[in-house]
Structures are given as structure tokens and as C-alpha cells.
Coordinates of N, CA and C and ligand atoms in Angstrom, one line a residue:
X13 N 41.7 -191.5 -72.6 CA 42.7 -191.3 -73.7 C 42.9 -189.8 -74.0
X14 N 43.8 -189.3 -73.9 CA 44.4 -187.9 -74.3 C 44.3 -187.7 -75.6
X15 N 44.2 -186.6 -76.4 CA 44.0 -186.0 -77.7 C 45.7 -186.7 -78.3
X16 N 46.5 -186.7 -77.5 CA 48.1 -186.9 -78.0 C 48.5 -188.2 -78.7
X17 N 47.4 -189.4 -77.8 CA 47.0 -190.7 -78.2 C 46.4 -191.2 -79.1
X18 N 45.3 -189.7 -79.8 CA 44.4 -190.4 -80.4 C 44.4 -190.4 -81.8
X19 N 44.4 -191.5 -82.1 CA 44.0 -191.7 -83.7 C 43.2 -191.1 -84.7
X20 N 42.2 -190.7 -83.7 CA 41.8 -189.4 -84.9 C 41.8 -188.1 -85.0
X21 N 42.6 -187.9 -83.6 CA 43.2 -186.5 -84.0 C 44.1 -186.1 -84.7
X22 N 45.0 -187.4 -84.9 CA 46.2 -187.6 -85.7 C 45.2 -187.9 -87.0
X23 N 44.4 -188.4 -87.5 CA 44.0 -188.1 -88.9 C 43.7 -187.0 -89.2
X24 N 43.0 -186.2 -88.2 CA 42.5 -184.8 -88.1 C 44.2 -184.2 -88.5
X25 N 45.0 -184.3 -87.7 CA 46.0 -183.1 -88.2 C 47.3 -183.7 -89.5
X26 N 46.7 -184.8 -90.0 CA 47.5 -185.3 -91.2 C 48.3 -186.2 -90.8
X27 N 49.1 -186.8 -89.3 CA 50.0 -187.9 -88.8 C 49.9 -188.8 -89.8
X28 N 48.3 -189.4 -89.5 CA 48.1 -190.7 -90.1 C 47.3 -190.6 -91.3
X29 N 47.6 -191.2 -92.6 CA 46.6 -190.8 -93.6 C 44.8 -191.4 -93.0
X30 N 44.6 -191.0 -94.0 CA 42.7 -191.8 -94.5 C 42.6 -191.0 -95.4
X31 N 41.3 -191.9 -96.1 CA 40.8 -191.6 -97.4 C 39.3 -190.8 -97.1
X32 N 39.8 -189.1 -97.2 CA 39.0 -188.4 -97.0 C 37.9 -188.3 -97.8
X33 N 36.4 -187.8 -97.7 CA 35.9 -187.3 -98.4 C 34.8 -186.0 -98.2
X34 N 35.4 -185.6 -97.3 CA 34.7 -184.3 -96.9 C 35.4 -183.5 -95.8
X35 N 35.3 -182.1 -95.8 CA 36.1 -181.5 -94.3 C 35.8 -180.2 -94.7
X36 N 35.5 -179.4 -93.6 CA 35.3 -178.2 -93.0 C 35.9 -177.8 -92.0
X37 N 35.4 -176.3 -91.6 CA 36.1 -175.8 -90.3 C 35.9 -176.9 -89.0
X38 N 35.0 -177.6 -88.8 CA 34.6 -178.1 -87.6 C 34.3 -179.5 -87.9
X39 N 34.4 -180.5 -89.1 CA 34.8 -181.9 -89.2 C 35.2 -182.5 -90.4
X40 N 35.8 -183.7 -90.0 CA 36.3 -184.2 -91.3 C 35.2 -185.9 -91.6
X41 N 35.5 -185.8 -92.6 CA 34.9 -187.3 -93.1 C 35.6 -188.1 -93.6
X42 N 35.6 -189.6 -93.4 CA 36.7 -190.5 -94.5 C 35.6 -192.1 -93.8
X43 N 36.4 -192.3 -95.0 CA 35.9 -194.0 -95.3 C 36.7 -194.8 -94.0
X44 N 35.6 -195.1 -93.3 CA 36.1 -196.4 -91.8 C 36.7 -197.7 -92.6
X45 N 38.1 -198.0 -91.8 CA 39.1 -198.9 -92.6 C 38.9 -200.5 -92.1
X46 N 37.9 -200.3 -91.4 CA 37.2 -201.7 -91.0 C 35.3 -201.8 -91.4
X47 N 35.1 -201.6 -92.3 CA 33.7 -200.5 -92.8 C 33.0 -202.2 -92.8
X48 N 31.6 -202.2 -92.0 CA 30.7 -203.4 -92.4 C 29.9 -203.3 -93.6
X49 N 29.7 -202.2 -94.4 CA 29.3 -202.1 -95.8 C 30.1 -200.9 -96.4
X50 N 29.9 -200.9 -98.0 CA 31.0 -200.9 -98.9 C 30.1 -198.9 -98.4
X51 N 31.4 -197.8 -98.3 CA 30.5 -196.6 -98.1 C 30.9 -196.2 -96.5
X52 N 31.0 -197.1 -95.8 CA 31.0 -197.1 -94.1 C 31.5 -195.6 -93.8
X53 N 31.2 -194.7 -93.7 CA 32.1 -193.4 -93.3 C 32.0 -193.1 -91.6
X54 N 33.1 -192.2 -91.5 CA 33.0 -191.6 -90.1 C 33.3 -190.3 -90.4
X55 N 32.4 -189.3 -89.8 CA 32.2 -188.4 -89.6 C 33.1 -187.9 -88.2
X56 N 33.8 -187.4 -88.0 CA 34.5 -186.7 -86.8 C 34.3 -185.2 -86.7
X57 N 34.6 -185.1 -85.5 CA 35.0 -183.9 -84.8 C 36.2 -183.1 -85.1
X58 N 36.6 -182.1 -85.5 CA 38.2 -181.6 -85.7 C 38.4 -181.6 -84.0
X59 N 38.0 -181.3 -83.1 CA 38.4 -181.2 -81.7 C 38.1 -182.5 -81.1
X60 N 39.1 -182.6 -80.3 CA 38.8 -183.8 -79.2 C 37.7 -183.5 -78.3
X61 N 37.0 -184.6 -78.7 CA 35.8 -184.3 -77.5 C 35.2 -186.3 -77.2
X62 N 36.0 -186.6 -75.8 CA 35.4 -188.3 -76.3 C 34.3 -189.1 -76.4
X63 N 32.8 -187.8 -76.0 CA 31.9 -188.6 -76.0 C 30.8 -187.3 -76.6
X64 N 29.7 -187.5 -76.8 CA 28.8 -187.1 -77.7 C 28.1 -186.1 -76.7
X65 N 28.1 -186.2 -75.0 CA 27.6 -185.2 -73.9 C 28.5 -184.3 -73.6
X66 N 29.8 -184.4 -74.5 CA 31.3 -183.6 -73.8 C 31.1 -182.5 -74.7
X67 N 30.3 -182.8 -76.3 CA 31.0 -181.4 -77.3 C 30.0 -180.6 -76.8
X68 N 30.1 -179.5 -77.1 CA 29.3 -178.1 -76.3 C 28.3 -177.8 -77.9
X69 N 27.1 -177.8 -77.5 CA 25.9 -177.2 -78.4 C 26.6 -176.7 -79.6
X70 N 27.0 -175.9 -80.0 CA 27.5 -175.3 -81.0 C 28.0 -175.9 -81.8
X71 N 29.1 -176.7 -81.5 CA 29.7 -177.7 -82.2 C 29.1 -178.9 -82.7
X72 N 28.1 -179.2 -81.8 CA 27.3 -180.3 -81.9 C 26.2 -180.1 -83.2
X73 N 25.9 -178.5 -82.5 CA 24.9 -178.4 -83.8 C 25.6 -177.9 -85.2
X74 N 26.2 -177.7 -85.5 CA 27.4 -177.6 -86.5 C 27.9 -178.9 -87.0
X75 N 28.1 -179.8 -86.0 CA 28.5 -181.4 -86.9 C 26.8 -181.8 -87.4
X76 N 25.8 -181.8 -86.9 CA 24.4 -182.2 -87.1 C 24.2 -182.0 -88.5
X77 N 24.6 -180.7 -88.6 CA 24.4 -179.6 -90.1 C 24.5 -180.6 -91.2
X78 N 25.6 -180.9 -90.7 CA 26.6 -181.5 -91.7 C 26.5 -182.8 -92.1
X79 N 26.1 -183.6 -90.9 CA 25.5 -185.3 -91.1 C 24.5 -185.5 -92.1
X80 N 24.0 -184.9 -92.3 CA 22.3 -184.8 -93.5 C 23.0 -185.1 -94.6
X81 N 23.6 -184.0 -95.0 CA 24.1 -184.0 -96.5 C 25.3 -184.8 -96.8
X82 N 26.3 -185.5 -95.9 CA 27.1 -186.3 -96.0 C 26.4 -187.7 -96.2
X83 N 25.4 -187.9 -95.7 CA 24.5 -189.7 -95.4 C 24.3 -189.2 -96.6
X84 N 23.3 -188.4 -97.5 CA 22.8 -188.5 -98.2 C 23.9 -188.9 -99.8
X85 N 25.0 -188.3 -99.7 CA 26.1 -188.1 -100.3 C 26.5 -190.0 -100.1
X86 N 26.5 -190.5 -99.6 CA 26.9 -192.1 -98.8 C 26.2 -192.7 -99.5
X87 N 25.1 -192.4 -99.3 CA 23.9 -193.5 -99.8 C 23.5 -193.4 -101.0
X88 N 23.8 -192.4 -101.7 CA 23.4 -192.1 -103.1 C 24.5 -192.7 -104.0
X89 N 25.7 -192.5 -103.8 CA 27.1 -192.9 -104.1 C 27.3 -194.6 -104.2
X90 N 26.3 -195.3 -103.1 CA 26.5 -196.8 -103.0 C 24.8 -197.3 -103.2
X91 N 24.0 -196.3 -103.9 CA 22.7 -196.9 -104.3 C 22.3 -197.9 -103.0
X92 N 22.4 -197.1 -102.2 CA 21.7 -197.8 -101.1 C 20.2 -197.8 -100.6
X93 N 19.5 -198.6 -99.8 CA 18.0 -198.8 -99.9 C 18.3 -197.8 -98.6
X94 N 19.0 -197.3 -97.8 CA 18.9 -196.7 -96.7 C 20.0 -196.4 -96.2
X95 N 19.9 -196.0 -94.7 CA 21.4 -195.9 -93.8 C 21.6 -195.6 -92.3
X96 N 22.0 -196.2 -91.4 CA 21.9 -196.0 -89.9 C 23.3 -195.0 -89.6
X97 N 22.7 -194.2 -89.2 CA 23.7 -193.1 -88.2 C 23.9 -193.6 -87.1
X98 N 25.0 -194.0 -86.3 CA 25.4 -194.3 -85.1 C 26.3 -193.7 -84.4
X99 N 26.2 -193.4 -83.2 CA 27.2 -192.7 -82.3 C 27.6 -193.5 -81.1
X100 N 28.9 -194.3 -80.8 CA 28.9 -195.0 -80.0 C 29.6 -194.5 -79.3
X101 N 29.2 -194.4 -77.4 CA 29.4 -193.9 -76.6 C 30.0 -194.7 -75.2
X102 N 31.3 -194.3 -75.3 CA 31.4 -195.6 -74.0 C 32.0 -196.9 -74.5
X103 N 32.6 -197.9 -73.6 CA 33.4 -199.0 -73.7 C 31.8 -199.8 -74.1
X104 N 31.7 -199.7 -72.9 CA 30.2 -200.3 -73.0 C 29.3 -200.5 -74.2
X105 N 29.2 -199.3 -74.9 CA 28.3 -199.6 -75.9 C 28.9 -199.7 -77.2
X106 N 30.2 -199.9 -76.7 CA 30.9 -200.2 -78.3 C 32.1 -199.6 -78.7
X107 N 32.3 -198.0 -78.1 CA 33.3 -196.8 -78.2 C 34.8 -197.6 -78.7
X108 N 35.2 -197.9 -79.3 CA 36.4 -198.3 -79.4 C 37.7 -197.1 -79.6
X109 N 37.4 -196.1 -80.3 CA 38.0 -194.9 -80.2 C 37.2 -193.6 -79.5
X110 N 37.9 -193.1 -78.9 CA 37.4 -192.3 -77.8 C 37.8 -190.6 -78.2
X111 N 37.2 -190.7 -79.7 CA 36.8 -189.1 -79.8 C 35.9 -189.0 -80.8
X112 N 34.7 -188.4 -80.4 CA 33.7 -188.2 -81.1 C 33.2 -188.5 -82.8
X113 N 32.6 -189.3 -82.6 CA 32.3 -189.6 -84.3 C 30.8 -190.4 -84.3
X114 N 30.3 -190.2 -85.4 CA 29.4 -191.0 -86.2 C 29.8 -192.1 -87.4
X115 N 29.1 -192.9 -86.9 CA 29.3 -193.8 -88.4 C 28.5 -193.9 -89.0
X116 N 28.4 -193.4 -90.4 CA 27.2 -193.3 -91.6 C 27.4 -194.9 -92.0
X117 N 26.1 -196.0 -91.9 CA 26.2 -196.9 -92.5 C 25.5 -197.4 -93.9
X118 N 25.8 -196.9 -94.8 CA 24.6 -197.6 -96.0 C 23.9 -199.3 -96.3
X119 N 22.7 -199.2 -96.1 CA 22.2 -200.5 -95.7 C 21.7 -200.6 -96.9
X120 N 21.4 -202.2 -97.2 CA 20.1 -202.8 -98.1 C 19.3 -204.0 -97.9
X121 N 18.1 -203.8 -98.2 CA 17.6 -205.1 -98.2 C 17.6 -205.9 -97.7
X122 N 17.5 -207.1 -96.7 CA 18.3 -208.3 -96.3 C 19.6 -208.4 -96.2
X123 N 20.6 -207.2 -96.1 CA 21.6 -207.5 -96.0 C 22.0 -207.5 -94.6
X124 N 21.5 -208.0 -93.2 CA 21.2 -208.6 -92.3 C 22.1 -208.3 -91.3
X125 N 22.6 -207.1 -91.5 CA 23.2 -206.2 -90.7 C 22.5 -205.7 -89.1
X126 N 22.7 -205.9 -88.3 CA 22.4 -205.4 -87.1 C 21.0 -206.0 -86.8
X127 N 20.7 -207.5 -87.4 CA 19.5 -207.8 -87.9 C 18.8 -208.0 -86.0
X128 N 19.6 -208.7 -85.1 CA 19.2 -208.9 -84.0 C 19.0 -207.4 -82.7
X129 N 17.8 -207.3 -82.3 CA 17.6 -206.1 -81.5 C 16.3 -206.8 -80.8
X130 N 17.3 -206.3 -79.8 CA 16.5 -207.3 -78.1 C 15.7 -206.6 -77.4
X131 N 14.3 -206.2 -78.4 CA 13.3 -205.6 -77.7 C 12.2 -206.2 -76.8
X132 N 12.1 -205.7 -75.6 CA 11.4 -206.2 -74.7 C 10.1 -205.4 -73.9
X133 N 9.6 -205.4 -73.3 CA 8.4 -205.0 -72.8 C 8.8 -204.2 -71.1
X134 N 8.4 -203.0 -70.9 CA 8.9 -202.7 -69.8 C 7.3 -203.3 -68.8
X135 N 7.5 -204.1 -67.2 CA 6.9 -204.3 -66.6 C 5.9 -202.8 -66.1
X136 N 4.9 -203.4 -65.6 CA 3.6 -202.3 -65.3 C 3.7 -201.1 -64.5
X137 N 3.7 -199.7 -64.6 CA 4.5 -199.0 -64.1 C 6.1 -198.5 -64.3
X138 N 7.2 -199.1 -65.2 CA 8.5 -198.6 -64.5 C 8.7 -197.9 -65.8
X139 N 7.9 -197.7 -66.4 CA 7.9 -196.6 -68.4 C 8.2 -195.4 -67.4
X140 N 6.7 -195.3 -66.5 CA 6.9 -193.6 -65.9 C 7.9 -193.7 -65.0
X141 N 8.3 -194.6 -64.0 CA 9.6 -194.7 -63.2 C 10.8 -194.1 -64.1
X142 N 10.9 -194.7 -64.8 CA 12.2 -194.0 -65.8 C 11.8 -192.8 -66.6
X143 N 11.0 -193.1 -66.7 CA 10.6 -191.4 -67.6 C 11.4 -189.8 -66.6
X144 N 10.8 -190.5 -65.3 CA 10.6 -189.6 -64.2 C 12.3 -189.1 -63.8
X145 N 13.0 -190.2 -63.7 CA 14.6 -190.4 -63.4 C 15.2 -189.6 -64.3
X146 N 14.5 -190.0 -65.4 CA 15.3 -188.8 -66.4 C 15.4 -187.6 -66.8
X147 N 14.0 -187.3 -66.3 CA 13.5 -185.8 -66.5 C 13.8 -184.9 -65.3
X148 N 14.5 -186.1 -64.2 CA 15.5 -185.1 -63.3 C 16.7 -184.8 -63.8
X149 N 17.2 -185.6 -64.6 CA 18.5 -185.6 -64.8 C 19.2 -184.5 -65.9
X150 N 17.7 -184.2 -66.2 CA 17.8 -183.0 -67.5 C 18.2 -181.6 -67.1
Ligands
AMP224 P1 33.8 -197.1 -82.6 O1 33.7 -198.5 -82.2 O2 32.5 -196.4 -82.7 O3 34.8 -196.3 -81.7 O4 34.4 -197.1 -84.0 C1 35.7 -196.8 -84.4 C2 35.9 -197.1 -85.9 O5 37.1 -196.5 -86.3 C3 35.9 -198.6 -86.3 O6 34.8 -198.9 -87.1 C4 37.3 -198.7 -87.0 O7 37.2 -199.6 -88.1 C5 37.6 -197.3 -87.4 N1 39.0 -196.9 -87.5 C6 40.0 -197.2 -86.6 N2 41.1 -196.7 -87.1 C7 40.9 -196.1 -88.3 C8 41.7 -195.5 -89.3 N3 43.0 -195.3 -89.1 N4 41.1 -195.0 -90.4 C9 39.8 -195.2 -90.6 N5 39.0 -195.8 -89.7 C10 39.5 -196.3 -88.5
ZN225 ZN1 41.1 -187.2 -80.6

């Protein structure tokens, strides 16, 4: 998807409204319009970048800056017991808009959100196998 297509570059340059609640030189924030708890924010990029390995260090550490004090601003605002940061990357793992964002989620208690996670046991040996694959790939 091209920057021309995308939906949040067009909230980024005003096309399309949202209900902002934070913005700087280098990102904006607004309430997600499909939000699975009340608070749901996304955090974006002002620049098109579609995946979280594409924005360059600087930018990246510049949105980071910024994530802290915004969750905390989220969670405090919706008396939340907590909150998951998520960055979804890829068709695959969920990406449905393809320019960089986080989603601040405020959780509570049993409210049974993301409750299923399919943890399993890696076979004898393949921890270091993949440890190793990766630490080339670095
Ligand atoms: P993802 O699956 O990580 O790409 O998430 C995209 C998110 O963007 C979804 O949670 C949508 O509800 C949200 N979304 C899509 N369009 C808009 C919009 N116009 N304003 C606010 N949130 C949006
Ligand atoms: Zn974009």
C-alpha cells in the first residue's frame, strides 16, 4: 500500500477526521474506532513507514519516547489495572493497516481479553538452533 492509500496518513494530514489526543513533530495519537476496550488508542507515525523494521532508529526512538507517557495517560484516564502495547506486523500477524502504529490497550481484571496464548515447549536442542539463526540475522 502506498502512503496515497493510506488511511493514516490521511488522518495524519487531516483528509479523514479522528478523535485525537496527542501529537508532535514525529506522531500522532487518537482513540482506535474499532477499540476492544473503552481507551483503545493508536499511536502512529507522522511518516509512512509500513512496518516497525522499515522506520530508521531515530524515529523509532522518538515514537518509544513517547509511548510511556501516552499508556500511562490511557490507563490512568480509564482506571485501568494495566495495558498491552502491541505492534502488529504483517498480514500475518494481524497488520490490517499498513503504516506503523501501536496499539495502547487498557486491561482489567478478568476482562478476558487476549485470554488464549499458545504456549508450548521448544523440543531438546532447537532453543539454541534458533537462538543461533538469529544472531546471524542481526
Ligand atoms: P492493525 O490490525 O494493527 O493494523 O490495526 C488497525 C486498527 O486501526 C484497527 O484496530 C482499526 O479499528 C483501526 N482503524 C482503522 N481505521 C480507523 C480510523 N479511521 N480511525 C481510527 N481507527 C481506525
Ligand atoms: Zn501511511
Amino acid at each position: 500500500m502506498s502512503s496515497d492509500d493510506c488511511i493514516f496518513c490521511k488522518i495524519v494530514t487531516g483528509q479523514i477526521p479522528a478523535t485525537k489526543i496527542y501529537e508532535d513533530e514525529v506522531i500522532l495519537a487518537f482513540l482506535d474506532i474499532g477499540p476492544v476496550s473503552d481507551g483503545h488508542t493508536l499511536v502512529v507515525s507522522r511518516k509512512h513507514f509500513e512496518r516497525l523494521h522499515d522506520c530508521p532508529e531515530q524515529f523509532l526512538g522518538q515514537i518509544s519516547s513517547s509511548l510511556g507517557k501516552i499508556a500511562k495517560a490511557v490507563a490512568s484516564a480509564m482506571d485501568s489495572d494495566g495495558y498491552n502495547v502491541l505492534c502488529n506486523n504483517g498480514k500475518a500477524a494481524g497488520q490490517l493497516v499498513d503504516h506503523l502504529h501501536f496499539h495502547i490497550i487498557p486491561r482489567n481484571t478478568g476482562d478476558g481479553l487476549f485470554d488464549r496464548w499458545p504456549a508450548y515447549k521448544y523440543e531438546q536442542g532447537k532453543i539454541d538452533e534458533i537462538a543461533a539463526k538469529i544472531r546471524e540475522n542481526l
